[in-house]
Coordinates of C-alpha atoms in Angstrom, one line a residue:
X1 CA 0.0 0.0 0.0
X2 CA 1.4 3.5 -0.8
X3 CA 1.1 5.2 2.4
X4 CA 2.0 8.8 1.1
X5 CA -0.7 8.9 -1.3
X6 CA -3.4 11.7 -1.2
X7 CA -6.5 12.8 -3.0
X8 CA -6.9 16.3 -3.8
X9 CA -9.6 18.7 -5.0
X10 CA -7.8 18.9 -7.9
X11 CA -6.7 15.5 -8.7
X12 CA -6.9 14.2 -12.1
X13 CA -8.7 10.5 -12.6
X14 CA -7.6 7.5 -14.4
X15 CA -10.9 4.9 -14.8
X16 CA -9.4 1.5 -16.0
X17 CA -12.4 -0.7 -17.2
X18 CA -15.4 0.7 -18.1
X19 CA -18.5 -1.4 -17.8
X20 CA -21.9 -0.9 -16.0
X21 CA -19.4 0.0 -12.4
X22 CA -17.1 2.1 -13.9
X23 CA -19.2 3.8 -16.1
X24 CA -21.3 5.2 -12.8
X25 CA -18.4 6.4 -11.5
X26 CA -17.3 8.2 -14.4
X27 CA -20.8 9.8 -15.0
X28 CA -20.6 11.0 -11.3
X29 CA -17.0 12.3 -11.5
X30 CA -17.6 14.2 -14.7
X31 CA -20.8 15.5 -13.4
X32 CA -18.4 17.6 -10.4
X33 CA -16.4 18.7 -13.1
X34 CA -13.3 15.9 -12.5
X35 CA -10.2 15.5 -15.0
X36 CA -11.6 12.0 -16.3
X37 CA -9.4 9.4 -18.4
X38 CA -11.2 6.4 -19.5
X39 CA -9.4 3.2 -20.6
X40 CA -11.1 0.1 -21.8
X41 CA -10.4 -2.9 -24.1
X42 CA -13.4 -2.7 -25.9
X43 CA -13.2 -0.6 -29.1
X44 CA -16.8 0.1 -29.4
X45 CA -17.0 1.1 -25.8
X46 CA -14.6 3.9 -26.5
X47 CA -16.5 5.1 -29.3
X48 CA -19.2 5.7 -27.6
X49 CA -17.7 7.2 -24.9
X50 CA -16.2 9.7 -27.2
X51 CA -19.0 10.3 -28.8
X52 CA -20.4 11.5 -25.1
X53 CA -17.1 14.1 -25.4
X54 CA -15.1 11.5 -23.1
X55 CA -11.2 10.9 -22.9
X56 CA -11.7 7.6 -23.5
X57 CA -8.7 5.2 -25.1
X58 CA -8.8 1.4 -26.3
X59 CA -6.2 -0.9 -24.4
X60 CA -5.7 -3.6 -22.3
X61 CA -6.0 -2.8 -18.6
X62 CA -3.6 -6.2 -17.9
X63 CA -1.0 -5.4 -20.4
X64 CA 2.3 -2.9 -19.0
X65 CA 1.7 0.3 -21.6
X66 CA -1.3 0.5 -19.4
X67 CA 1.4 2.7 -17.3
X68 CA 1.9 5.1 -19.8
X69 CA -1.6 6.3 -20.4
X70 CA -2.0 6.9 -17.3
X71 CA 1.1 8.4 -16.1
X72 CA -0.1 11.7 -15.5
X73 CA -3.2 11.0 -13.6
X74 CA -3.1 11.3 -9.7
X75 CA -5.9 9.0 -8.8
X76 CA -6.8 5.5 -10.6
X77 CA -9.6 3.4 -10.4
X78 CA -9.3 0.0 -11.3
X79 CA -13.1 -1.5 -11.6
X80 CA -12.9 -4.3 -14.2
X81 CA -15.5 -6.9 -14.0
X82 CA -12.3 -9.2 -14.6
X83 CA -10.7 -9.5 -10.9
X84 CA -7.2 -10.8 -12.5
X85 CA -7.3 -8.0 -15.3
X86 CA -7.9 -5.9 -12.0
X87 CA -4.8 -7.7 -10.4
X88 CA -2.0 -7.4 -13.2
X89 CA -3.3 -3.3 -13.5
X90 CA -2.4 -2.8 -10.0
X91 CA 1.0 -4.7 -10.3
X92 CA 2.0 -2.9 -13.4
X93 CA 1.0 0.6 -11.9
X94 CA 3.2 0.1 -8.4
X95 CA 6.0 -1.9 -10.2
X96 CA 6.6 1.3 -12.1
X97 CA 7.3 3.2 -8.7
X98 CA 4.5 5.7 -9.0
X99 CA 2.8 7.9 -6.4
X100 CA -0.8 7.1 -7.9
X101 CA -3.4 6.7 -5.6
X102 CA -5.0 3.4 -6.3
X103 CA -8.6 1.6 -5.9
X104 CA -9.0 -1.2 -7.3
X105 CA -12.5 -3.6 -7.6
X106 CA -12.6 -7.1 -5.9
X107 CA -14.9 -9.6 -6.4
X108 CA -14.5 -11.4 -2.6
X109 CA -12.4 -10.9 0.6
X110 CA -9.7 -13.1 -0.9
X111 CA -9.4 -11.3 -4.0
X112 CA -9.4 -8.1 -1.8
X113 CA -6.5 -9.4 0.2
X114 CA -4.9 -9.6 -2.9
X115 CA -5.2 -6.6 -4.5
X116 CA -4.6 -5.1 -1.4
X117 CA -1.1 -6.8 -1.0
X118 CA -0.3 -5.7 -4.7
X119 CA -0.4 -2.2 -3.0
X120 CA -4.3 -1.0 -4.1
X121 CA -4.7 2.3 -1.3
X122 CA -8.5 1.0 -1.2
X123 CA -10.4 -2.0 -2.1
X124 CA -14.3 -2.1 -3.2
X125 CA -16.5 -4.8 -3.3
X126 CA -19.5 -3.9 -5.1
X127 CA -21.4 -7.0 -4.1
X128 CA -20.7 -5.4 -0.2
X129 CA -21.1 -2.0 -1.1
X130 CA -24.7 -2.5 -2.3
X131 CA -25.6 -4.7 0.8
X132 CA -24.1 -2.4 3.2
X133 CA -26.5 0.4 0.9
X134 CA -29.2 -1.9 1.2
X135 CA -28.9 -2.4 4.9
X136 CA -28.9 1.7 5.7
X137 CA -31.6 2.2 3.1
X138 CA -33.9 -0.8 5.1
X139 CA -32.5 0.8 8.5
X140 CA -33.9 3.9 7.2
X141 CA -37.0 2.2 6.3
X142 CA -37.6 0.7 9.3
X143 CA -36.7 3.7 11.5
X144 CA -39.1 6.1 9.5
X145 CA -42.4 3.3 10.0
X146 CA -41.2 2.8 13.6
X147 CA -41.6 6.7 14.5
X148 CA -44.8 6.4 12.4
X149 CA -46.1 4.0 14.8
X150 CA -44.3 5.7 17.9
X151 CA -46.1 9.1 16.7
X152 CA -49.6 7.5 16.3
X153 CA -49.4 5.8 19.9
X154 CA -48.7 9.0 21.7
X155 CA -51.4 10.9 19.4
X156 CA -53.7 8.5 20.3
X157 CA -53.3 9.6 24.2
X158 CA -56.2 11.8 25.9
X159 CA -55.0 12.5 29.3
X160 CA -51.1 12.0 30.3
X161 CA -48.4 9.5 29.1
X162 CA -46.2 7.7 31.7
X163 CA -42.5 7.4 30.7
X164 CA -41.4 4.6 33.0
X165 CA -37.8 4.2 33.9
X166 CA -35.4 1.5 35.0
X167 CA -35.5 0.8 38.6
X168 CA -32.8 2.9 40.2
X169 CA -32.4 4.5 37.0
X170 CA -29.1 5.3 35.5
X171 CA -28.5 8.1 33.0
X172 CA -29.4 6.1 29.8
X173 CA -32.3 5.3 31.3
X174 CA -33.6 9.4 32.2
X175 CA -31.6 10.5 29.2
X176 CA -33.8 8.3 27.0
X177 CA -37.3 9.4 28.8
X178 CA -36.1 12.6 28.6
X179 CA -36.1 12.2 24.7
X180 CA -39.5 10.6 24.7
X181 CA -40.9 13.3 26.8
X182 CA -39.6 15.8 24.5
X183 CA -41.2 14.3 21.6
X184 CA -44.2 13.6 23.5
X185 CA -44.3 17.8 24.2
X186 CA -44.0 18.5 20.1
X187 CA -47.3 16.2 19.9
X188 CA -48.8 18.3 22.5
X189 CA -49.1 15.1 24.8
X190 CA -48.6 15.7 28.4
X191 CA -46.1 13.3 30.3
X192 CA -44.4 12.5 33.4
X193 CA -41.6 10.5 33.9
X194 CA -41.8 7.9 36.4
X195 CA -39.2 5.6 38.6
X196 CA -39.0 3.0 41.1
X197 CA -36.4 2.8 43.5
X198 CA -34.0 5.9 44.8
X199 CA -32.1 7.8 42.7
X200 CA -28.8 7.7 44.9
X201 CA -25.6 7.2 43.1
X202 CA -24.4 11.1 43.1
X203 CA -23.7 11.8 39.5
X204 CA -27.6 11.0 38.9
X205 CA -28.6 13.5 41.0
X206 CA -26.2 15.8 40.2
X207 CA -27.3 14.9 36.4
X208 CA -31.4 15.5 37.1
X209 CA -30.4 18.6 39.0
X210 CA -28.5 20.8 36.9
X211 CA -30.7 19.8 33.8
X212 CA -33.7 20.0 35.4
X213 CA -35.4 17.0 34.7
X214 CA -38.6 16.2 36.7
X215 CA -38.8 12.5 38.1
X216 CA -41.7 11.4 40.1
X217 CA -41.5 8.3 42.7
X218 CA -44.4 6.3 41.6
X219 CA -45.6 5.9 45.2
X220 CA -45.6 9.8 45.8
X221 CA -47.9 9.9 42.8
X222 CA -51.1 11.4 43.9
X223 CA -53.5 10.5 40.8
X224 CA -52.4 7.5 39.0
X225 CA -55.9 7.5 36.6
X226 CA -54.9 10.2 34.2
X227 CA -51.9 8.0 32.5
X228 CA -53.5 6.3 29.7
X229 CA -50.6 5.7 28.0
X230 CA -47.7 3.9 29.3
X231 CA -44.0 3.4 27.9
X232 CA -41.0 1.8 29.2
X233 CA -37.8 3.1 28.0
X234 CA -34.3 1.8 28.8
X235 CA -36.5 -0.6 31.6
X236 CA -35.5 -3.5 32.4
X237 CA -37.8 -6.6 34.5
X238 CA -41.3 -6.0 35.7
X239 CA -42.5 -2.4 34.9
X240 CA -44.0 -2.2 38.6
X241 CA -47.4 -0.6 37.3
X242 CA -50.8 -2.7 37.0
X243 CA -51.7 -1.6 33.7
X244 CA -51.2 -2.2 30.0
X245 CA -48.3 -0.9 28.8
X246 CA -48.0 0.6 25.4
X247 CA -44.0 1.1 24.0
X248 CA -41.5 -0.5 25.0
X249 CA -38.1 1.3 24.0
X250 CA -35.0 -0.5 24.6
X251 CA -31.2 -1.7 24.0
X252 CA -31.9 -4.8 26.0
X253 CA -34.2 -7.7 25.4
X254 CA -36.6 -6.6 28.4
X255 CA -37.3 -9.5 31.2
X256 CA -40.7 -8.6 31.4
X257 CA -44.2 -10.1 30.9
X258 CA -45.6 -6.8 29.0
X259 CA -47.2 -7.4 25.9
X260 CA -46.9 -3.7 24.3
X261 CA -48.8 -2.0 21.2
X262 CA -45.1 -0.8 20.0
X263 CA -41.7 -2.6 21.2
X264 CA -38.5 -1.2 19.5
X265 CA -35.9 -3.4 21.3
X266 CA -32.2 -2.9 19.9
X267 CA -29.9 -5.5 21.8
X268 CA -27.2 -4.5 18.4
X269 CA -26.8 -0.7 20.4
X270 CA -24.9 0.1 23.5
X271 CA -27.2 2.7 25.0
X272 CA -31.1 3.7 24.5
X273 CA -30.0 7.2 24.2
X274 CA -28.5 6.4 20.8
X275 CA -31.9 5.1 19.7
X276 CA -33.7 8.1 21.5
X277 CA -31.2 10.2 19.2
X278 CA -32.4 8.6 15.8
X279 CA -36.2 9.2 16.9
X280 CA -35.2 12.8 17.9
X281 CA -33.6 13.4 14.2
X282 CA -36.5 11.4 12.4
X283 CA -38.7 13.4 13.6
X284 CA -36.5 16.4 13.3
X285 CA -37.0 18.1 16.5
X286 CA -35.1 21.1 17.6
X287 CA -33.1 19.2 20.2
X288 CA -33.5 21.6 23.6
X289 CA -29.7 21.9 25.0
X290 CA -31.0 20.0 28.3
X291 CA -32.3 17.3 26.0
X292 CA -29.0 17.0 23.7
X293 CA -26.7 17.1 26.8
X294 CA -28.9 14.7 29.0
X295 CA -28.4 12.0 25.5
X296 CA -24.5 12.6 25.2
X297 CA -24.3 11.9 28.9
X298 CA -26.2 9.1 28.2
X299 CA -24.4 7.5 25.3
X300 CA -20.8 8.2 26.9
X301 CA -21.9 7.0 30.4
X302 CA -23.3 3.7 28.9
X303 CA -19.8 3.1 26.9
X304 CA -17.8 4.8 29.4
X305 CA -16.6 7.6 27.3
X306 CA -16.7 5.3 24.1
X307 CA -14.2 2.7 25.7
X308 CA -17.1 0.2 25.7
X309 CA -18.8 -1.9 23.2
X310 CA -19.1 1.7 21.2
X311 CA -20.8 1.4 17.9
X312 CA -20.8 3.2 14.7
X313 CA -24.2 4.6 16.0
X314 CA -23.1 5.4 19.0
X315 CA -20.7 8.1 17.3
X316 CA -23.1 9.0 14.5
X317 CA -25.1 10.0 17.5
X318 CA -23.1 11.6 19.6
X319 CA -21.6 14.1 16.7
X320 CA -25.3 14.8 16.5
X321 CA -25.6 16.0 19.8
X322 CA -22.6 17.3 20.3
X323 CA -22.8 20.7 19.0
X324 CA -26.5 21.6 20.9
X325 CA -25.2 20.1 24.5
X326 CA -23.3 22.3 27.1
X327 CA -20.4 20.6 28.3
X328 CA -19.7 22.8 30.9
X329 CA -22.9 21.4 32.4
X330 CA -21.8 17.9 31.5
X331 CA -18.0 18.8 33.3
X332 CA -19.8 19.6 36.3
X333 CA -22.1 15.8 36.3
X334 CA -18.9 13.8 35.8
X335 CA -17.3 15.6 38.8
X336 CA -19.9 15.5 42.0
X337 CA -18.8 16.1 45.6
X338 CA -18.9 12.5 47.3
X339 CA -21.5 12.2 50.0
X340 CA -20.3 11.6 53.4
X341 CA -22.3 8.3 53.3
X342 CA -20.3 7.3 49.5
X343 CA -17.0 8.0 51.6
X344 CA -18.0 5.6 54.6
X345 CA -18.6 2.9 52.0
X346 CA -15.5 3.4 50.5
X347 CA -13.7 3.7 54.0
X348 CA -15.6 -0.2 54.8
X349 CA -14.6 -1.0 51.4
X350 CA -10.8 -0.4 51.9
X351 CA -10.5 -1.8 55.0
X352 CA -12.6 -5.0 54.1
X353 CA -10.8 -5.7 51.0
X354 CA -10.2 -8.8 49.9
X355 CA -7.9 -9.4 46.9
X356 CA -6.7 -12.9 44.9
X357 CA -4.4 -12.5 42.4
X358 CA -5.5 -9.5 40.7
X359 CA -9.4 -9.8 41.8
X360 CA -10.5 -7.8 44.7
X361 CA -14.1 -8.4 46.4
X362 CA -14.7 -6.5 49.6
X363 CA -17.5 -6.1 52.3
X364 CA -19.0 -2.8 53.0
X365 CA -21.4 -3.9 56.0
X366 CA -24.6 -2.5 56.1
X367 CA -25.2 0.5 54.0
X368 CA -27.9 3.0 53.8
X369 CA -27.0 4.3 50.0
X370 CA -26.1 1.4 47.7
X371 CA -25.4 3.4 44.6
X372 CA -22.4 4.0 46.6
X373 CA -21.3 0.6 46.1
X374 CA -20.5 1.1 42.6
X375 CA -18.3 4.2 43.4
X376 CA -16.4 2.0 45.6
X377 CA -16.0 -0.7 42.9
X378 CA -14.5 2.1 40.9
X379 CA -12.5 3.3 43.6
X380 CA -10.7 0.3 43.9
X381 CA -10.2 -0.9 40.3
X382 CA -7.4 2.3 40.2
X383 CA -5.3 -0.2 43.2
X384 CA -2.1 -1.3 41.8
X385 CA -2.2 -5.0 40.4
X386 CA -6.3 -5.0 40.6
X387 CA -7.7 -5.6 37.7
X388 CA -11.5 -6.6 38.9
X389 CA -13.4 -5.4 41.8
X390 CA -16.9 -6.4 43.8
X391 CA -17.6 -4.9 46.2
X392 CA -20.9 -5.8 48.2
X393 CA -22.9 -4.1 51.3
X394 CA -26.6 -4.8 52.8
X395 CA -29.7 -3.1 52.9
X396 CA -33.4 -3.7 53.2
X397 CA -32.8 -7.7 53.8
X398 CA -31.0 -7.9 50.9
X399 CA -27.5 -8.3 49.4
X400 CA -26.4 -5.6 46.7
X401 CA -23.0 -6.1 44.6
X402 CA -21.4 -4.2 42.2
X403 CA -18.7 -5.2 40.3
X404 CA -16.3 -3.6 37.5
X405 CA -13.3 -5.2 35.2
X406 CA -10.7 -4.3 33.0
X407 CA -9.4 -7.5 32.4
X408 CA -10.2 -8.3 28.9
X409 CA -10.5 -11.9 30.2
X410 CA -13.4 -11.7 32.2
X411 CA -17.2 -10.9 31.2
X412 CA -18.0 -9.7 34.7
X413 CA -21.9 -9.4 33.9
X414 CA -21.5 -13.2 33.1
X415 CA -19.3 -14.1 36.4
X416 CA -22.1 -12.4 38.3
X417 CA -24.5 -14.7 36.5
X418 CA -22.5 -18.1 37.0
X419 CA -22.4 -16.8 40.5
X420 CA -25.7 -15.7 41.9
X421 CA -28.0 -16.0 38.8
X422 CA -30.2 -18.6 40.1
X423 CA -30.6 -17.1 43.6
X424 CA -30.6 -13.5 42.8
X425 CA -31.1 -11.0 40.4
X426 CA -28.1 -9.7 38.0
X427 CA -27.7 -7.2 35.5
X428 CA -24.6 -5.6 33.3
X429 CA -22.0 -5.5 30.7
X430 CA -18.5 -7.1 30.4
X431 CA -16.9 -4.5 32.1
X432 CA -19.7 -3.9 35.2
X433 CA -22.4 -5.5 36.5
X434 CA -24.5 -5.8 39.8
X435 CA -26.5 -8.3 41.8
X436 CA -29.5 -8.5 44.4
X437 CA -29.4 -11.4 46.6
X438 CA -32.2 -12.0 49.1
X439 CA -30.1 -12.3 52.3
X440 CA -31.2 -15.2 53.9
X441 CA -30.2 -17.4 51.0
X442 CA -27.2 -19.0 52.0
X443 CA -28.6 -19.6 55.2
X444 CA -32.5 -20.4 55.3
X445 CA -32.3 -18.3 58.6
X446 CA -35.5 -16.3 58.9
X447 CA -34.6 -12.3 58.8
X448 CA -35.1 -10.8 62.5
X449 CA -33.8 -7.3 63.5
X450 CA -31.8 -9.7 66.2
X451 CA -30.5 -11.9 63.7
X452 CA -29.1 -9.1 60.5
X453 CA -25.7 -8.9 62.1
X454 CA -25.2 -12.8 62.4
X455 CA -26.7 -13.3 59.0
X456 CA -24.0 -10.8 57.6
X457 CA -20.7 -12.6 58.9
X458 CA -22.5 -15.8 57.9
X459 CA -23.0 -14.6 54.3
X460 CA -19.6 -13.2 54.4
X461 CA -17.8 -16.1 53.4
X462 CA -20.2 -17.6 51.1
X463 CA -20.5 -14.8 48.9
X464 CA -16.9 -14.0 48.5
X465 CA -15.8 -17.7 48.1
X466 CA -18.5 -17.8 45.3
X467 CA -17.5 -15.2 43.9
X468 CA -14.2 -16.2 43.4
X469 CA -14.8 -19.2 42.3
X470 CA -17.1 -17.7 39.2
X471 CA -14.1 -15.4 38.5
X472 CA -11.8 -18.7 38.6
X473 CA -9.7 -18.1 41.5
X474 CA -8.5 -21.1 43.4
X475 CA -6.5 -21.8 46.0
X476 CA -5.1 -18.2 46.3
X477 CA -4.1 -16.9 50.0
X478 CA -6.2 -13.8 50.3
X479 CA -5.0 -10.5 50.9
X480 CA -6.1 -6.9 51.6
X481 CA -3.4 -5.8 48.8
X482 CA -0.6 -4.5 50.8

């Protein structure tokens, strides 16, 4: 491959081959006003080329004097139908030590290795280009009847429209109701957004705060009769309200028994906020800057700053956005104060810690905010040598865990399962996951006020010990990483 060669505004084309492919490309070339040379073997091709007031010459794209009428062009497309005519061009063109800039057309990957090792800049596969084209165009498609049917849903609503989130929701998951609130307003459908669960893990607040986004607890809900309409976005297990739910938006396959009117689930994106941003441009909103900056925080937070499972989507969308968020507000989410509570967690954490080789699990007692658990796990991930962390803690009769990796080994969301999928609830990635155990589990001991503290050291053991043994650890001497 020739490395130092460019394309320029300016350049001057070479089009060797000339059938139904290269002809396109010439047309389109010529149409911007492009320098166009046209070489192909058949003679009355070329005529009629030139009769269209084309440089086009007769030759044989194999054959060496190939070089010559080309010599002067910067760019040359190689897009014979005939793979090895295709092959010899390209070997004649770098064997004369030229600076051309090359594509050449394969016909398969093999013949694209090929051409590529004979020093073509680019290869094309027109049998891959027109299914990837075919692919956008029924992406397109799909997206345009999906808002259709999104659009008539919420049209259809007479009172309000409840936009349900996760349980403990993270900021995909009010990111993405966000979105469907704000195209709920252009409708001129009244909404709320709903959760279940606290909103305790700092950054959240800090995140509905500053761009004030109104939650409401379900149980501090006054009136639950006006929602006639009900979506679930970025929610995952039972929805938590006794009525029919209506959409279901998603980058998960939802564990839940709802049988909605719409369901847009997208297990092929990382975040719901990168299919929230499609719905916004579909529908061409004018993205507020709270709404845009709530979806960026989204996306990045749910690939942790595009270092996770980041798709092209995820960066089509996030360029979107990026212009109409504010990133000093975004600055100012991604750097809370740590509550006095997150820093006793992390205190129990440190002292409690555990660590096996390079895995660290670690017992942070009884704790009244468990979103600080998964500051802790992150906490500890930056010790020397420690390349996974859990870190677990107790409240309301019930065992929480978080855990986070960086070992490229380990699928931590599927260590969690092995280890407490049958006995608990577990959610995640690779790279974090969590856990709800009931607390009595490992020990059928009935749950007293008098009998929490025993039932902790009891658990102690069992959790950790099963833990490592999901993450493969055996035998190790455990250590609190001095």
């Amino acid at each position: 491959m020739n490395s130092g060669a460019s394309i320029s505004s300016t350049s001057s084309y070479a089009i060797l081959g000339c059938g139904s492919v290269g002809y396109a490309v010439a047309e389109e070339l010529v149409e911007q006003g492009k320098d166009v040379r046209i070489i192909d073997q058949d003679e009355s091709r070329v005529e009629s080329l030139r009769d269209q007031d084309l440089d086009a010459r007769a030759a044989d794209i194999s054959e060496p004097k190939i070089v010559e009428l080309i010599e002067d062009r910067d760019v040359v497309l190689i897009l014979a139908s005939d793979v090895e005519a295709n092959e010899a061009a390209v070997e004649h063109v770098r064997s004369a030590n030229t600076e051309q800039f090359v594509i050449a057309r394969a016909s398969d990957p093999v013949s694209g290795d090929e051409l590529a090792e004979l020093g073509a800049d680019v290869v094309i596969n027109p049998s891959a280009v027109i299914a990837d084209s075919a692919l956008r165009a029924l992406e397109s498609g799909e997206l345009e009847h999906n808002a259709q049917t999104l659009a008539s849903i919420i049209d259809e609503t007479t009172d309000r429209l409840a936009i349900v989130t996760k349980n403990n929701p993270d900021p995909d998951s009010i990111a993405s109701a966000a979105a469907l609130q704000a195209i709920a307003e252009n409708r001129n459908v009244d909404s709320d957004i709903i959760y279940f669960g606290d909103l305790g893990h700092q950054e959240n607040r800090a995140f509905v705060n500053l761009l004030g986004i109104e939650l409401h607890l379900w149980e501090d809900v006054a009136d639950e009769t006006p929602y006639d309409t009900v979506a679930l976005v970025d929610h995952t297990g039972q929805p938590g309200i006794d009525r029919p739910i209506d959409i279901v938006i998603d980058h998960h396959d939802a564990d839940t028994e709802a049988d909605p009117t719409f369901a847009d689930v997208r297990p092929s994106m990382t975040s719901t906020s990168t299919i929230m941003t499609k719905y916004i441009q579909e529908f061409d909103l004018n993205v507020s800057e709270e709404v845009a900056t709530a979806l960026l925080y989204g996306i990045r937070a749910e690939t942790l700053d595009f270092k996770r499972d980041t798709t092209p989507a995820d960066l089509t969308a996030a360029a979107y956005l990026y212009p109409f968020a504010n990133h000093d507000t975004l600055e100012q989410v991604e750097s809370p104060s740590m509550s006095p509570e997150t820093l006793d967690v992390l205190a129990e954490a440190i002292a409690n810690r555990d660590v096996q080789g390079s895995h660290l699990v670690s017992n942070a007692g009884f704790v009244r905010d468990r979103e600080a658990l998964s500051q802790a796990a992150n906490h500890l991930l930056n010790l020397e040598g420690v390349t996974t962390t859990a870190v677990f803690g107790v409240a309301e009769e019930t065992i929480f865990l978080s855990a986070r990796s960086k070992d490229i080994r380990i699928n931590i969301g599927k260590v969690l399962t092995d280890a407490y999928g049958e006995i608990g609830e577990v959610a995640g990635h690779s790279t974090q996951s969590s856990a709800e155990i009931p607390l009595g589990i490992f020990t059928g001991i009935e749950i007293t006020d008098g009998t929490r503290e025993t039932l902790l050291e009891l658990t102690e053991e069992a959790v950790k010990q099963t833990l490592f043994d999901a993450m493969g650890v055996e035998g190790s001497e455990g250590s609190n990483g001095n």
